[in-house]
mmCIF file of C-alpha atoms in Angstrom:
data_model
loop_
_atom_site.group_PDB
_atom_site.id
_atom_site.type_symbol
_atom_site.label_atom_id
_atom_site.label_comp_id
_atom_site.label_asym_id
_atom_site.label_seq_id
_atom_site.Cartn_x
_atom_site.Cartn_y
_atom_site.Cartn_z
ATOM 1 C CA MET A 1 -0.001 0.001 -0.007
ATOM 2 C CA PHE A 2 2.289 2.826 1.223
ATOM 3 C CA ARG A 3 5.975 2.656 0.747
ATOM 4 C CA THR A 4 8.377 3.956 3.381
ATOM 5 C CA SER A 5 9.218 6.965 1.262
ATOM 6 C CA ASP A 6 5.525 7.872 1.020
ATOM 7 C CA ILE A 7 5.118 7.781 4.787
ATOM 8 C CA VAL A 8 8.282 9.862 5.314
ATOM 9 C CA LEU A 9 7.077 12.470 2.750
ATOM 10 C CA ILE A 10 3.645 12.636 4.376
ATOM 11 C CA GLY A 11 5.340 13.187 7.760
ATOM 12 C CA VAL A 12 7.522 15.968 6.299
ATOM 13 C CA MET A 13 4.412 17.630 4.773
ATOM 14 C CA VAL A 14 2.541 17.474 8.079
ATOM 15 C CA ALA A 15 5.584 18.907 9.891
ATOM 16 C CA ALA A 16 5.912 21.678 7.312
ATOM 17 C CA ALA A 17 2.187 22.526 7.651
ATOM 18 C CA ALA A 18 2.513 22.631 11.450
ATOM 19 C CA MET A 19 5.571 24.828 11.198
ATOM 20 C CA THR A 20 3.844 27.162 8.759
ATOM 21 C CA TYR A 21 0.858 27.512 11.086
ATOM 22 C CA THR A 22 3.131 28.211 14.076
ATOM 23 C CA ILE A 23 5.069 30.880 12.189
ATOM 24 C CA LYS A 24 1.826 32.498 10.972
ATOM 25 C CA ARG A 25 0.391 32.555 14.507
ATOM 26 C CA ASP A 26 3.626 34.049 15.937
ATOM 27 C CA ALA A 27 3.677 36.687 13.202
ATOM 28 C CA GLY A 28 0.090 37.628 14.028
ATOM 29 C CA GLU A 29 0.939 37.994 17.703
ATOM 30 C CA GLN A 30 3.947 40.155 16.873
ATOM 31 C CA LEU A 31 1.802 42.296 14.578
ATOM 32 C CA ALA A 32 -0.739 42.782 17.367
ATOM 33 C CA ALA A 33 2.062 43.792 19.758
ATOM 34 C CA VAL A 34 3.422 46.294 17.241
ATOM 35 C CA ARG A 35 -0.034 47.811 16.712
ATOM 36 C CA LYS A 36 -0.493 48.092 20.473
ATOM 37 C CA LEU A 37 2.869 49.886 20.815
ATOM 38 C CA GLN A 38 1.977 52.210 17.929
ATOM 39 C CA ALA A 39 -1.288 53.101 19.695
ATOM 40 C CA GLN A 40 0.608 53.778 22.927
ATOM 41 C CA ILE A 41 3.096 55.997 21.029
ATOM 42 C CA ARG A 42 0.205 57.943 19.454
ATOM 43 C CA THR A 43 -1.359 58.415 22.858
ATOM 44 C CA GLU A 44 1.924 59.646 24.334
ATOM 45 C CA GLU A 45 2.476 62.049 21.438
ATOM 46 C CA GLU A 46 -1.033 63.462 21.887
ATOM 47 C CA THR A 47 -0.395 63.842 25.604
ATOM 48 C CA ILE A 48 2.869 65.668 24.915
ATOM 49 C CA ASP A 49 1.126 67.999 22.475
ATOM 50 C CA LEU A 50 -1.541 68.724 25.062
ATOM 51 C CA LEU A 51 1.057 69.436 27.760
ATOM 52 C CA LYS A 52 2.947 71.758 25.416
ATOM 53 C CA ALA A 53 -0.253 73.658 24.766
ATOM 54 C CA ASP A 54 -0.961 73.881 28.490
ATOM 55 C CA TRP A 55 2.564 75.096 29.147
ATOM 56 C CA SER A 56 2.216 77.683 26.423
ATOM 57 C CA LEU A 57 -0.953 79.017 28.054
ATOM 58 C CA LEU A 58 0.497 78.989 31.560
ATOM 59 C CA THR A 59 3.636 80.912 30.574
ATOM 60 C CA GLN A 60 2.002 83.728 28.609
ATOM 61 C CA PRO A 61 3.554 87.011 29.769
ATOM 62 C CA ALA A 62 0.152 88.754 30.118
ATOM 63 C CA ARG A 63 -1.108 85.982 32.396
ATOM 64 C CA LEU A 64 2.072 86.032 34.482
ATOM 65 C CA GLN A 65 1.838 89.823 34.789
ATOM 66 C CA ARG A 66 -1.736 89.569 36.037
ATOM 67 C CA LEU A 67 -0.675 86.943 38.620
ATOM 68 C CA VAL A 68 2.211 89.109 39.797
ATOM 69 C CA GLU A 69 -0.094 92.114 40.196
ATOM 70 C CA ARG A 70 -2.722 90.022 42.023
ATOM 71 C CA TYR A 71 -0.273 88.423 44.465
ATOM 72 C CA GLN A 72 2.163 91.312 44.823
ATOM 73 C CA ASP A 73 1.652 91.489 48.616
ATOM 74 C CA GLN A 74 2.359 87.764 49.173
ATOM 75 C CA LEU A 75 5.225 87.453 46.693
ATOM 76 C CA GLY A 76 7.008 90.739 47.258
ATOM 77 C CA LEU A 77 8.429 90.730 43.738
ATOM 78 C CA GLU A 78 10.245 93.788 42.432
ATOM 79 C CA PRO A 79 11.883 94.558 39.095
ATOM 80 C CA ALA A 80 15.580 93.760 38.965
ATOM 81 C CA ASN A 81 17.964 96.693 39.175
ATOM 82 C CA PRO A 82 21.131 96.835 37.027
ATOM 83 C CA HIS A 83 23.342 96.760 40.119
ATOM 84 C CA GLN A 84 21.932 93.314 41.016
ATOM 85 C CA PHE A 85 23.667 91.673 38.071
ATOM 86 C CA ALA A 86 27.271 90.575 38.323
ATOM 87 C CA ARG A 87 29.860 90.742 35.565
ATOM 88 C CA ILE A 88 31.436 87.505 34.431
ATOM 89 C CA ASP A 89 34.907 88.522 35.634
ATOM 90 C CA SER A 90 33.643 89.179 39.160
ATOM 91 C CA LEU A 91 32.349 85.604 39.574
ATOM 92 C CA PRO A 92 34.618 83.092 41.318
ATOM 93 C CA GLU A 93 36.169 80.396 39.169
ATOM 94 C CA ARG A 94 34.237 77.171 39.131
ATOM 95 C CA PRO A 95 36.061 74.437 41.091
ATOM 96 C CA LEU A 96 37.205 71.397 39.163
ATOM 97 C CA THR A 97 35.154 68.234 39.478
ATOM 98 C CA ILE A 98 36.390 64.695 39.100
ATOM 99 C CA GLU A 99 34.685 64.587 35.701
ATOM 100 C CA ASP A 100 36.675 67.639 34.545
ATOM 101 C CA ILE A 101 39.910 66.054 35.715
ATOM 102 C CA THR A 102 39.306 62.679 34.112
ATOM 103 C CA ALA A 103 38.112 64.247 30.856
ATOM 104 C CA ALA A 104 41.187 66.443 30.653
ATOM 105 C CA ASP A 105 43.412 63.501 31.521
ATOM 106 C CA ALA A 106 41.782 61.368 28.831
ATOM 107 C CA ALA A 107 42.265 64.180 26.320
ATOM 108 C CA GLY A 108 45.945 64.305 27.246
ATOM 109 C CA LYS A 109 45.827 67.870 28.498
ATOM 110 C CA LEU A 110 48.334 68.952 31.096
ATOM 111 C CA ILE A 111 46.586 69.665 34.409
ATOM 112 C CA ASP A 112 48.087 72.024 36.983
ATOM 113 C CA PRO A 113 48.418 69.858 40.155
ATOM 114 C CA THR A 114 48.061 72.913 42.398
ATOM 115 C CA ARG A 115 44.494 73.508 41.125
ATOM 116 C CA THR A 116 43.439 69.873 41.624
ATOM 117 C CA GLY A 117 44.859 69.579 45.119
ATOM 118 C CA ALA A 118 47.134 66.734 44.045
ATOM 119 C CA VAL A 119 50.364 68.379 45.191
ATOM 120 C CA GLU A 120 52.612 65.960 46.992
#
């Protein structure tokens, strides 16, 4: 009736059909996951747009001016005077951090050991 080769070929065909079905099912699940992520991304983008619009409304100069005038007694805000601003050369030099030191060392720049506190 059936030869051995026929039985083997039928087995291979059944295995191929099962494999095809499995791959198709996995691809469908992956497609559903991608669509779900795309929907989440769209929702996040819409939320970001809404928050940007809210921020734009909240930071309008006219609105802020009205708030300052309304709460002047509680806030005690005054316009800045020119003498309140410092010039760049009057500011103290920023101290070196470990990141500055390692970055300069990696770049091969010569570091003054008296500034880093590494004097022996």
